[in-house]
Coordinates of C-alpha atoms in Angstrom, one line a residue:
Chain A
M109 CA -25.2 -43.3 26.9
S110 CA -21.8 -41.8 28.1
T111 CA -20.2 -38.5 28.1
S112 CA -17.1 -39.8 26.2
S113 CA -16.6 -38.0 23.1
G114 CA -18.3 -39.4 20.0
T115 CA -21.8 -39.6 21.8
P116 CA -24.5 -39.2 19.5
E117 CA -26.1 -36.7 21.8
S118 CA -24.2 -34.0 23.8
W119 CA -25.2 -32.2 26.8
I120 CA -26.4 -29.3 24.8
S121 CA -28.6 -31.1 22.6
S122 CA -30.2 -33.0 25.2
F123 CA -30.8 -30.1 27.3
C124 CA -32.5 -28.3 24.3
S125 CA -34.6 -31.2 23.4
L126 CA -36.2 -31.4 27.0
L127 CA -39.5 -30.4 27.3
G128 CA -40.1 -26.6 27.8
H129 CA -36.7 -25.9 26.4
E130 CA -38.0 -25.6 22.7
Y131 CA -37.1 -21.8 22.9
F132 CA -33.4 -22.4 23.4
A133 CA -30.9 -22.4 20.4
E134 CA -27.9 -24.9 20.7
V135 CA -25.0 -22.8 21.6
S136 CA -22.2 -23.8 19.6
E137 CA -19.0 -25.4 21.4
E138 CA -16.8 -22.6 19.8
F139 CA -18.8 -19.9 21.6
I140 CA -18.4 -21.6 24.9
E141 CA -15.0 -22.3 24.6
D142 CA -13.8 -18.7 24.0
D143 CA -13.3 -17.6 27.3
F144 CA -14.0 -14.0 26.4
N145 CA -17.6 -14.9 25.9
L146 CA -17.9 -16.2 29.6
T147 CA -16.3 -13.2 31.2
G148 CA -17.9 -12.7 34.7
L149 CA -20.0 -15.8 34.5
Q150 CA -17.8 -17.4 37.3
N151 CA -19.0 -15.2 39.8
Q152 CA -22.6 -16.0 38.7
V153 CA -22.7 -19.7 39.0
A154 CA -21.7 -22.1 41.6
M155 CA -19.4 -24.9 40.8
Y156 CA -18.5 -23.1 37.6
K157 CA -15.8 -25.2 36.5
E158 CA -17.5 -28.5 37.0
A159 CA -20.7 -27.0 35.2
L160 CA -18.7 -25.9 32.2
E161 CA -17.5 -29.5 31.8
M162 CA -20.5 -30.9 32.2
I163 CA -22.1 -28.5 29.4
L164 CA -18.9 -29.2 27.2
D165 CA -19.2 -33.2 28.2
V166 CA -15.6 -32.9 29.0
E167 CA -14.4 -35.5 31.5
P168 CA -13.4 -34.0 34.6
E169 CA -9.5 -34.4 34.8
D170 CA -9.8 -35.3 38.5
D171 CA -12.1 -38.0 38.0
E172 CA -10.5 -41.5 38.9
E173 CA -12.7 -44.1 37.2
D174 CA -15.0 -44.2 34.2
E175 CA -17.7 -45.9 36.3
D176 CA -18.3 -42.8 38.2
E177 CA -18.8 -41.3 34.8
D178 CA -21.6 -43.6 33.9
E179 CA -23.2 -43.5 37.0
E180 CA -23.3 -39.6 36.8
D181 CA -24.9 -39.9 33.4
E182 CA -27.7 -42.2 34.5
E183 CA -28.5 -40.0 37.1
D184 CA -31.0 -37.7 35.2
V185 CA -31.1 -34.9 37.8
S186 CA -33.1 -31.8 36.8
G187 CA -32.7 -30.0 39.8
D188 CA -34.5 -26.5 40.4
G189 CA -32.1 -24.1 39.3
R190 CA -33.0 -21.3 41.7
D191 CA -31.4 -22.6 44.8
M192 CA -27.8 -23.3 43.4
M193 CA -26.7 -20.1 44.9
G194 CA -26.7 -21.9 48.3
G195 CA -24.6 -24.8 47.2
Q196 CA -21.8 -22.7 46.1
A197 CA -20.0 -22.7 49.4
H198 CA -19.5 -26.0 50.2
G199 CA -19.9 -27.4 46.8
G200 CA -17.0 -25.7 45.1
R201 CA -14.2 -27.2 47.5
R202 CA -15.6 -30.9 47.1
H203 CA -15.2 -31.6 43.7
H204 CA -12.8 -34.6 44.3
S205 CA -15.4 -36.7 46.2
R206 CA -18.5 -36.2 44.2
V207 CA -21.7 -37.5 45.4
A208 CA -25.1 -37.6 44.1
S209 CA -26.2 -34.3 45.9
D210 CA -23.3 -32.5 44.3
L211 CA -24.1 -33.9 41.0
S212 CA -27.5 -32.3 41.2
V213 CA -25.9 -29.2 42.3
I214 CA -23.6 -29.3 39.3
E215 CA -26.6 -30.2 36.9
S216 CA -28.5 -27.1 38.2
S217 CA -25.4 -24.8 37.9
A218 CA -25.0 -26.0 34.3
E219 CA -28.2 -25.4 33.5
I220 CA -28.1 -21.7 34.8
L221 CA -24.7 -21.3 33.3
Y222 CA -25.8 -22.7 29.8
G223 CA -28.7 -20.2 30.1
L224 CA -26.5 -17.4 30.7
I225 CA -24.0 -18.4 27.9
H226 CA -27.4 -18.6 25.8
Q227 CA -28.1 -15.2 26.7
R228 CA -25.0 -13.9 25.3
F229 CA -24.9 -16.5 22.3
I230 CA -28.5 -15.3 20.9
C231 CA -27.1 -11.7 20.7
S232 CA -24.1 -13.0 18.4
R233 CA -24.2 -13.3 14.8
A234 CA -24.2 -16.9 14.9
G235 CA -26.9 -17.2 17.7
I236 CA -29.1 -14.7 16.3
Q237 CA -29.1 -16.2 13.0
Q238 CA -30.1 -19.7 14.7
M239 CA -32.9 -18.0 16.4
S240 CA -33.9 -16.5 13.2
E241 CA -34.4 -20.0 11.8
K242 CA -36.3 -21.0 14.6
Y243 CA -38.3 -17.7 14.4
E244 CA -39.0 -18.9 10.9
L245 CA -40.2 -22.3 11.9
G246 CA -42.6 -20.5 14.4
H247 CA -40.8 -22.3 17.3
F248 CA -42.0 -19.4 19.8
G249 CA -45.4 -19.2 19.4
M250 CA -47.8 -16.5 18.2
C251 CA -49.1 -13.4 19.7
P252 CA -52.2 -14.2 21.7
R253 CA -53.7 -10.7 20.6
T254 CA -56.6 -10.9 18.3
N255 CA -55.7 -7.9 16.1
C256 CA -52.0 -9.3 15.8
N257 CA -53.2 -12.0 13.4
Q258 CA -51.2 -14.4 14.9
T259 CA -47.8 -12.7 14.4
R260 CA -44.8 -14.9 15.4
T261 CA -43.4 -13.9 18.7
L262 CA -39.8 -13.6 20.2
P263 CA -38.7 -15.1 23.5
V264 CA -37.5 -12.4 25.9
G265 CA -36.6 -11.9 29.4
L266 CA -37.6 -9.0 31.6
S267 CA -34.4 -9.1 33.5
D268 CA -30.8 -10.2 32.7
I269 CA -30.4 -11.8 36.0
P270 CA -31.4 -15.6 36.6
G271 CA -33.9 -16.0 39.1
E272 CA -36.4 -13.1 38.6
D273 CA -38.9 -13.7 36.2
T274 CA -40.0 -16.2 33.6
V275 CA -39.5 -16.1 29.7
K276 CA -42.2 -13.8 28.2
L277 CA -43.0 -13.7 24.4
F278 CA -42.2 -10.3 22.8
C279 CA -44.7 -9.7 19.9
P280 CA -43.2 -7.3 17.0
S281 CA -46.4 -6.4 15.9
C282 CA -47.9 -4.9 19.0
L283 CA -44.5 -4.3 20.9
D284 CA -45.7 -6.0 24.0
V285 CA -44.9 -8.6 25.9
Y286 CA -47.0 -11.8 26.7
V287 CA -47.0 -14.8 29.1
P288 CA -46.2 -18.1 26.9
P289 CA -49.6 -19.9 26.9
N290 CA -48.2 -23.3 27.9
S291 CA -47.3 -23.6 31.4
R292 CA -44.5 -25.8 30.8
F293 CA -42.5 -22.4 29.6
Q294 CA -43.3 -20.8 33.2
T295 CA -40.5 -22.8 34.5
V296 CA -38.0 -21.4 32.0
D297 CA -35.8 -18.2 33.3
G298 CA -36.4 -15.1 31.3
A299 CA -32.7 -14.3 32.1
F300 CA -31.8 -17.1 29.7
F301 CA -33.0 -14.9 26.8
G302 CA -32.3 -11.6 28.3
R303 CA -33.7 -8.1 27.7
T304 CA -31.9 -7.4 24.6
F305 CA -32.6 -10.0 22.4
G306 CA -35.8 -9.2 21.2
A307 CA -35.1 -5.6 20.1
L308 CA -31.9 -6.7 18.6
F309 CA -33.6 -9.3 16.6
L310 CA -35.9 -6.5 14.8
L311 CA -32.7 -4.0 14.4
T312 CA -30.6 -7.1 12.8
F313 CA -33.3 -8.4 10.3
P314 CA -35.1 -5.1 9.6
E315 CA -36.2 -6.7 6.2
Y316 CA -38.3 -9.3 8.1
D317 CA -41.9 -8.7 6.8
L318 CA -43.4 -8.8 10.2
T319 CA -46.9 -8.8 8.7
K320 CA -46.2 -12.3 7.3
T321 CA -47.9 -15.1 9.4
G322 CA -48.8 -18.6 8.9
A323 CA -52.5 -18.1 8.8
E324 CA -52.8 -14.6 7.4
T325 CA -51.3 -13.7 3.9
A326 CA -49.6 -10.2 3.9
A327 CA -51.9 -9.3 1.1
N328 CA -54.6 -9.0 3.4
L329 CA -53.2 -6.0 5.3
P330 CA -53.2 -2.7 4.7
R331 CA -49.8 -1.3 3.5
T332 CA -48.1 1.8 3.0
T333 CA -47.8 3.2 -0.5
D334 CA -43.9 2.8 -0.2
E335 CA -43.0 -0.5 0.6
H336 CA -39.4 0.8 1.5
A337 CA -40.1 3.9 3.2
M338 CA -37.9 4.5 6.2
I339 CA -39.1 6.2 9.5
N340 CA -36.5 6.5 12.4
G341 CA -34.2 4.0 10.8
V342 CA -36.6 1.2 10.2
Y343 CA -39.2 0.3 7.7
A344 CA -42.1 2.0 8.3
R345 CA -44.1 -1.1 7.4
N346 CA -42.4 -2.7 10.2
I347 CA -43.5 -0.4 13.0
A348 CA -46.0 -2.1 15.1
P349 CA -48.0 -3.3 12.0
G350 CA -50.5 -4.6 14.6
L351 CA -51.3 -1.1 15.9
G352 CA -53.3 1.6 14.7
R353 CA -56.5 2.6 13.2
G354 CA -58.7 -0.7 12.6
K355 CA -56.4 -2.7 15.1
I356 CA -57.7 -0.8 18.1
Y357 CA -60.8 -2.5 20.0
E358 CA -63.8 -0.2 20.1
P359 CA -66.0 -1.0 23.1
R360 CA -69.9 -1.0 22.0
I361 CA -73.0 -1.7 23.7
Y362 CA -75.9 -2.7 20.9
G363 CA -73.7 -1.3 18.2
F364 CA -73.1 2.3 20.2
K365 CA -69.7 3.2 21.0
V366 CA -69.2 3.5 24.7
S367 CA -68.2 7.2 25.1
E368 CA -64.8 8.0 26.8
M369 CA -66.7 10.1 29.1
A370 CA -68.5 7.3 30.7
R371 CA -66.7 5.8 33.7
S372 CA -66.5 2.6 32.0
G373 CA -65.5 4.1 28.6
P374 CA -62.3 3.3 27.0
R375 CA -58.9 4.4 28.7
M376 CA -56.3 2.2 27.2
Q377 CA -56.4 2.6 23.6
W378 CA -53.3 4.6 23.3
L379 CA -51.6 1.7 24.1
R380 CA -52.8 0.3 20.7
S381 CA -52.6 3.2 18.6
K382 CA -50.3 4.5 16.1
P383 CA -50.2 7.7 14.0
D384 CA -52.0 7.6 10.8
D385 CA -49.2 9.3 9.1
L386 CA -46.1 7.8 10.5
S387 CA -43.9 10.5 9.7
V388 CA -45.3 12.1 12.7
L389 CA -43.0 9.9 14.7
D390 CA -39.8 11.5 12.8
E391 CA -39.2 13.6 15.8
A392 CA -36.0 15.0 14.8
R393 CA -37.3 16.2 11.3
R394 CA -40.1 17.8 13.0
F395 CA -37.9 19.4 15.5
A396 CA -35.7 20.6 12.7
E397 CA -38.7 22.1 10.8
E398 CA -39.8 23.7 13.8
H399 CA -36.5 24.8 15.3
G400 CA -35.8 28.3 15.4
D401 CA -39.2 29.6 16.4
S402 CA -39.2 29.8 20.3
D403 CA -43.2 30.0 20.2
D404 CA -43.2 26.5 18.2
D405 CA -42.1 25.0 21.4
D406 CA -45.6 24.2 22.7
E407 CA -46.7 23.0 19.6
S408 CA -44.0 20.6 19.1
M409 CA -44.6 19.2 22.5
S410 CA -48.4 18.6 22.5
M411 CA -48.1 15.5 20.7
N412 CA -51.9 15.1 19.9
G413 CA -51.7 12.9 16.9
R414 CA -52.7 15.3 14.0
P415 CA -50.0 16.1 11.7
I416 CA -48.7 19.4 12.6
A417 CA -48.8 22.0 9.9
R418 CA -45.5 22.5 8.7
R419 CA -44.4 26.2 9.1
R420 CA -41.6 27.8 7.4
P421 CA -39.2 28.9 10.1
P422 CA -37.8 32.3 9.8
G423 CA -34.2 32.5 8.7
N424 CA -32.3 32.0 5.5
A425 CA -32.8 29.4 3.2
K426 CA -29.6 27.8 3.5
L427 CA -30.1 27.1 7.6
R428 CA -33.4 25.6 6.6
Q429 CA -32.1 23.3 4.1
R430 CA -29.3 22.2 6.5
Q431 CA -32.1 21.6 9.3
A432 CA -34.1 19.6 6.9
Q433 CA -31.0 17.4 6.0
N434 CA -30.9 17.1 9.6
G435 CA -33.6 14.8 9.5
S436 CA -32.1 12.2 7.3
P437 CA -29.7 9.3 8.4
M438 CA -27.0 10.9 6.4
A439 CA -27.3 14.2 7.9
V440 CA -24.2 14.0 9.7
E441 CA -21.6 14.2 6.7
A442 CA -24.0 16.8 4.8
N443 CA -23.8 18.7 8.0
G444 CA -20.3 19.1 8.5
A445 CA -19.4 19.7 5.0
D446 CA -22.2 22.4 4.6
S447 CA -21.0 24.3 7.7
E448 CA -17.7 24.6 6.4
L449 CA -18.9 26.6 3.5
Chain B
M482 CA -71.4 -38.8 26.4
D483 CA -74.7 -38.9 24.8
D484 CA -76.6 -40.7 27.6
Y485 CA -78.4 -37.4 28.5
G486 CA -81.0 -38.2 25.9
T487 CA -82.4 -41.4 27.6
E488 CA -83.2 -39.7 30.7
S489 CA -84.0 -36.2 29.7
D490 CA -87.6 -36.4 30.7
S491 CA -86.5 -36.3 34.6
D492 CA -88.8 -33.7 35.8
Y493 CA -87.5 -30.4 37.1
T494 CA -83.6 -31.0 37.1
S495 CA -81.7 -29.0 34.4
Y496 CA -80.3 -32.5 33.2
W497 CA -79.6 -31.2 29.6
R498 CA -78.5 -27.6 30.8
D499 CA -76.5 -29.4 33.4
W500 CA -74.9 -31.8 31.1
F501 CA -74.2 -29.0 28.7
I502 CA -72.4 -26.4 30.9
S503 CA -70.5 -29.0 32.6
S504 CA -69.4 -30.7 29.2
R505 CA -65.8 -30.1 28.3
G506 CA -65.0 -27.0 26.1
N507 CA -68.5 -25.3 27.8
E508 CA -66.7 -23.6 30.6
Y509 CA -67.5 -20.3 29.3
F510 CA -71.2 -20.9 29.6
C511 CA -73.5 -20.2 32.5
E512 CA -76.6 -22.0 33.2
I513 CA -79.8 -20.3 32.0
D514 CA -82.8 -20.1 34.3
E515 CA -85.7 -22.2 33.5
E516 CA -88.0 -19.2 33.8
Y517 CA -86.0 -17.2 31.4
L518 CA -86.2 -20.0 29.0
T519 CA -89.9 -20.7 29.1
D520 CA -90.7 -16.8 28.7
R521 CA -91.4 -16.9 25.0
F522 CA -90.5 -13.0 24.8
N523 CA -86.9 -13.7 25.5
L524 CA -87.0 -16.1 22.8
T525 CA -88.3 -13.8 20.0
G526 CA -87.0 -14.2 16.5
L527 CA -85.1 -17.3 17.4
N528 CA -87.5 -19.8 15.8
T529 CA -86.2 -18.7 12.5
E530 CA -82.7 -18.8 13.5
V531 CA -82.9 -22.5 14.9
P532 CA -83.7 -25.5 12.9
Y533 CA -86.2 -27.8 14.7
Y534 CA -86.8 -24.9 17.2
Q535 CA -89.5 -26.7 19.1
Y536 CA -87.9 -29.8 19.7
A537 CA -84.6 -28.1 20.4
L538 CA -86.4 -26.0 22.9
D539 CA -87.9 -29.1 24.4
L540 CA -84.3 -30.7 24.7
V541 CA -83.0 -27.6 26.6
T542 CA -86.0 -27.3 29.0
D543 CA -85.9 -31.2 29.5
V544 CA -89.2 -32.0 28.2
F545 CA -88.1 -33.5 24.9
D546 CA -90.0 -36.8 24.4
L547 CA -90.0 -37.6 20.6
D548 CA -88.9 -40.9 19.5
C549 CA -86.7 -40.5 16.3
D550 CA -83.6 -42.0 15.0
D551 CA -80.2 -41.2 16.3
E552 CA -79.3 -38.8 12.9
M553 CA -82.4 -36.8 13.8
R554 CA -81.7 -36.6 17.5
E555 CA -78.0 -35.5 16.7
T556 CA -79.4 -32.8 14.3
I557 CA -81.9 -31.9 17.2
E558 CA -79.1 -31.9 19.9
K559 CA -76.9 -29.4 17.6
S560 CA -80.1 -27.0 17.3
A561 CA -80.3 -27.1 21.1
R562 CA -76.7 -26.4 21.4
H563 CA -77.2 -23.4 19.1
L564 CA -80.5 -22.3 20.7
Y565 CA -79.0 -22.5 23.9
G566 CA -75.8 -20.2 22.9
L567 CA -78.2 -17.8 21.2
V568 CA -80.3 -17.4 24.6
H569 CA -77.2 -17.5 26.3
A570 CA -76.2 -14.3 24.7
R571 CA -79.5 -12.7 25.8
Y572 CA -79.5 -14.0 29.2
I573 CA -76.1 -12.7 30.1
V574 CA -77.0 -9.3 29.9
T575 CA -79.9 -9.8 32.2
T576 CA -79.5 -8.9 36.0
R577 CA -79.3 -12.6 36.9
G578 CA -77.4 -13.4 33.9
L579 CA -74.6 -10.7 34.8
T580 CA -74.4 -12.1 38.3
K581 CA -73.8 -15.4 37.3
M582 CA -71.2 -14.4 34.7
L583 CA -69.7 -12.1 37.4
E584 CA -69.1 -15.2 39.6
K585 CA -67.2 -16.8 36.7
Y586 CA -65.2 -13.8 35.9
K587 CA -64.2 -13.8 39.8
K588 CA -63.1 -17.2 39.4
A589 CA -61.1 -16.7 36.3
D590 CA -63.1 -19.4 34.2
F591 CA -62.7 -17.7 31.2
G592 CA -58.7 -17.5 31.7
K593 CA -56.5 -14.9 32.5
C594 CA -54.7 -12.0 30.5
P595 CA -51.8 -13.1 28.6
R596 CA -50.2 -9.7 28.6
V597 CA -47.5 -9.5 31.3
M598 CA -48.5 -5.8 32.5
C599 CA -52.1 -7.1 33.3
N600 CA -50.6 -9.4 36.0
S601 CA -53.3 -12.1 35.2
H602 CA -56.2 -10.2 35.3
P603 CA -59.2 -12.3 34.5
L604 CA -60.7 -12.4 31.0
L605 CA -64.4 -11.9 29.9
P606 CA -65.7 -13.9 26.8
M607 CA -67.2 -11.6 24.0
G608 CA -68.2 -11.7 20.4
L609 CA -67.1 -9.7 17.5
S610 CA -70.4 -9.9 15.9
D611 CA -73.9 -10.8 17.4
I612 CA -74.8 -12.7 14.2
P613 CA -74.0 -16.3 14.6
N614 CA -71.4 -18.2 12.8
L615 CA -69.3 -15.3 11.8
K616 CA -66.6 -14.9 14.5
P617 CA -65.5 -17.1 17.0
V618 CA -65.4 -16.3 20.8
K619 CA -62.7 -13.9 21.8
L620 CA -61.6 -12.8 25.4
Y621 CA -61.5 -9.3 26.6
C622 CA -59.5 -7.9 29.3
A623 CA -60.4 -5.0 31.3
R624 CA -57.3 -4.0 32.2
C625 CA -55.7 -3.2 28.9
E626 CA -59.1 -3.3 27.0
D627 CA -58.1 -5.4 24.3
L628 CA -59.0 -8.9 22.9
Y629 CA -57.3 -12.1 23.2
N630 CA -57.7 -15.5 21.4
P631 CA -58.7 -18.3 23.7
K632 CA -55.6 -20.5 24.4
S633 CA -57.4 -23.8 23.9
S634 CA -58.8 -24.9 20.5
R635 CA -62.0 -26.2 21.9
H636 CA -62.7 -22.8 23.0
A637 CA -61.6 -21.0 20.0
S638 CA -64.3 -22.7 18.0
I639 CA -67.1 -21.3 20.3
D640 CA -69.4 -19.0 18.3
G641 CA -68.8 -15.6 19.6
A642 CA -72.4 -14.6 19.0
Y643 CA -73.3 -16.8 22.1
F644 CA -71.7 -13.9 24.1
G645 CA -72.3 -11.0 21.9
T646 CA -70.7 -7.6 21.4
S647 CA -72.2 -5.9 24.4
F648 CA -72.0 -8.1 27.6
H649 CA -68.6 -7.1 28.7
N650 CA -69.3 -3.6 28.3
I651 CA -72.7 -4.0 29.8
L652 CA -71.1 -5.5 32.9
F653 CA -68.6 -2.8 33.7
Q654 CA -71.6 -0.3 33.5
V655 CA -73.7 -2.1 35.7
Y656 CA -70.7 -2.6 38.2
P657 CA -68.4 0.2 37.7
G658 CA -66.7 -0.6 40.9
L659 CA -65.3 -3.5 39.3
I660 CA -63.5 -1.7 36.5
P661 CA -59.8 -2.5 37.1
P662 CA -57.5 0.5 37.7
K663 CA -55.7 1.4 34.5
S664 CA -52.2 1.5 34.4
S665 CA -49.6 3.2 32.0
E666 CA -47.1 0.5 32.9
R667 CA -45.6 -0.8 29.7
Y668 CA -43.0 -2.8 27.8
V669 CA -40.2 -0.6 26.1
P670 CA -37.7 -2.7 23.8
R671 CA -34.5 -2.0 24.9
V672 CA -30.9 -3.3 23.6
Y673 CA -28.3 -3.4 26.2
G674 CA -30.3 -1.0 28.4
F675 CA -30.9 1.7 25.8
K676 CA -34.4 2.1 24.1
V677 CA -34.6 1.5 20.5
H678 CA -35.3 4.6 18.6
A679 CA -38.4 3.8 16.6
A680 CA -40.0 1.8 19.2
A681 CA -39.4 4.6 21.8
A682 CA -40.6 7.2 19.2
L683 CA -43.9 5.5 18.8
V684 CA -44.0 4.8 22.8
R685 CA -43.7 8.8 23.4
W686 CA -46.4 9.4 20.8
Q687 CA -48.7 6.8 22.6
N688 CA -47.8 8.6 26.0
G689 CA -48.8 11.8 24.4
Q690 CA -52.0 10.2 23.2
R691 CA -52.6 8.9 26.8
D692 CA -51.9 12.3 28.3
D693 CA -54.3 14.1 26.0
L694 CA -56.7 11.6 27.1
R695 CA -56.3 12.1 30.7
R696 CA -56.4 16.0 30.3
R697 CA -59.5 15.9 28.3
L698 CA -61.1 13.8 31.0
R699 CA -60.1 15.9 33.7
K700 CA -61.2 19.0 32.0
M701 CA -64.7 17.4 31.9
E702 CA -64.5 16.3 35.4
V703 CA -64.7 12.5 34.5
E704 CA -62.7 9.9 36.6
S705 CA -59.7 8.6 34.5
G706 CA -59.4 5.4 36.2
F707 CA -55.6 5.6 36.1
K708 CA -53.9 4.4 39.4
D709 CA -53.7 6.9 42.3
G710 CA -51.0 9.4 41.9
E711 CA -50.5 9.2 38.1
D712 CA -52.8 12.1 37.5
D713 CA -50.9 14.3 39.8
E714 CA -47.7 13.5 37.9
L715 CA -49.2 14.4 34.9
E716 CA -49.4 18.1 36.1
G717 CA -45.9 18.5 36.5
E718 CA -44.2 16.8 33.7
D719 CA -46.6 18.1 31.0
D720 CA -44.6 16.6 28.2
D721 CA -41.4 18.8 28.8
D722 CA -39.4 15.8 28.1
D723 CA -40.6 14.8 24.7
F724 CA -38.1 16.7 23.1
D725 CA -34.5 17.4 24.4
D726 CA -33.0 20.1 22.7
D727 CA -29.9 20.2 24.7
D728 CA -27.1 19.6 22.7
D729 CA -24.5 18.9 25.1
N730 CA -25.2 15.1 24.8
G731 CA -24.3 14.8 21.3
G732 CA -21.1 13.2 22.0
L733 CA -22.7 10.2 23.7
Q734 CA -24.1 8.8 20.5
M735 CA -23.9 5.2 20.3
Q736 CA -25.1 4.1 16.8
T737 CA -26.8 0.8 17.0
H738 CA -28.7 1.8 13.9
Q739 CA -29.0 4.9 11.6
H740 CA -30.9 7.8 13.2
H741 CA -30.5 11.4 14.1
Q742 CA -28.8 13.5 16.5
Q743 CA -31.7 15.0 18.4
Q744 CA -33.0 11.6 19.3
N745 CA -30.1 10.1 20.3
M746 CA -29.8 12.5 23.1
A747 CA -33.3 11.6 24.2
E748 CA -32.6 7.8 23.9
Y749 CA -29.2 7.5 25.1
G750 CA -29.2 10.1 27.6
R751 CA -30.2 7.9 30.5
G752 CA -27.6 5.2 29.5
G753 CA -24.8 7.7 28.8
D754 CA -24.9 9.6 32.1
G755 CA -23.5 6.6 34.1
T756 CA -26.8 5.7 35.6
V757 CA -27.8 2.2 35.2
P758 CA -31.0 2.0 33.1
P759 CA -33.9 1.0 35.5
S760 CA -34.8 -2.7 34.5
G761 CA -38.4 -1.8 34.5
F762 CA -40.6 0.0 32.6
S763 CA -40.2 3.6 33.1
G764 CA -42.3 5.9 31.4
E765 CA -41.1 9.0 29.9
A766 CA -41.3 11.0 33.2
Q767 CA -37.9 10.5 34.2
M768 CA -36.4 11.4 30.8
G769 CA -36.7 15.1 31.5
S770 CA -34.2 14.7 34.4
V771 CA -31.6 14.0 31.8
A772 CA -31.6 17.4 30.5

């Protein structure tokens, strides 16, 4: 194959079809061609211009012959991206006389550059849409946690800086991160997905039924009475559906629970717990209800799981009403109007 | 693969068991002692559970000498595996069995915890039921105290009853020194460095649960098992950061989704005051410093 325009496979699609690159979306060329989207990447990637040309399959202007091009392409170098920083100093200047070693530097630079663009792209409208299609198809695997019932996961990074950590899988059902089961993903940089994507995905697609999995039909799972109940700006049914009562492992010996007073007793159940009554999590509303009574402070702070008895705060009814509205997402306007009266 | 039968009469070498534990997919099993298998008391009740019990037992103990057709041999072979599994569940809670499984645990023969914050802590096999043919084997991580599905499908099809519901808990009762230190380190979903309100509220609530647990344990003077220093921290912070009633930060709102004022301050306070949000998984402890 050659890099001239009109080839069946672009650098991007061949990169995305490599083994271990199954999580990647194909960044659209328009996105890359918009310089605004690349702001700041020049300083992060060695041989930036060459790498960008490689990604976009553009023939370098200063290349004399076509033969060189063909040579370059047959060289299928997939260098380790980690050591590209070292190549920056000398590699940047010598692009007129490219040799094989330069090529491998460019190739690994291109991979890092693509990854960093990818990190931004999947947070854009087009990119997150593409990722949601991949999510639908289950490209990102499933949560290994037994009580998550094979919820589909999302690829995330724990750092936005390349070279720090590999890609992880974020499970929206237990809000935890896991190492991908297949070792081929342990060479994929987490920064190529970034810290933002996982959470942004859930905010972008609040309607997603997280409980829907390939193996388990949603009918099986306990549902809140109101399908559309909102808590803290998201559907209550989508707040960590894999956590809470019945989804926490209880250690037992011959059928008897291990007491928490035992040294080997359970210590980590909090990590998988969730209030039975999710309205407990609506801290703002609870704060509003308790506000005004300074003695309540202690109460509101000891978050021990049981729904706190609603006390009528002292003060006039109007004030109370205002505070109650404070808990609704629309409260800002209502508040303003009210206070003007 | 089936050549075990032809030489199964070789005396005193645990031929069948050797073959069984070293065959692919059976990596989770340890070898049961001959003495344990030959003590009838240890096998109480299994004769009703396993078809062709006596032949199966003979096969497992390498004294099988029945001449039969392949089909019959296959049936007995299946029974033998089932019998071995059921005896295995009993054996691994004995002193010797625990030691053997402990060795395997230390070598991480059962895999490592996939949870990132557990730092590849070795897993232990367990069953969700002691009754055979109900639930496949799961893997228990002593660090996060949760259960995970085995990665490979050949392990995922092993019967959980071959390990039982009690073994991994007994192991840590017998060897309390091996209980890994617990950590409150956790993942907090963020968007451009800002916590997401719904998840953060749940995290706050869970952290409250954890602090309650630790207070309860301290009151009863039970070791909490959390990493050193974290207990002292608990004293000072005392949840004063869970609600932030300082109104000054109201102007920093950056609405990525609908929510309310008080929370914005808690969530965005850190991002808004110009400091770079820590990349890690800071607990709620630092939150109070914003107010």
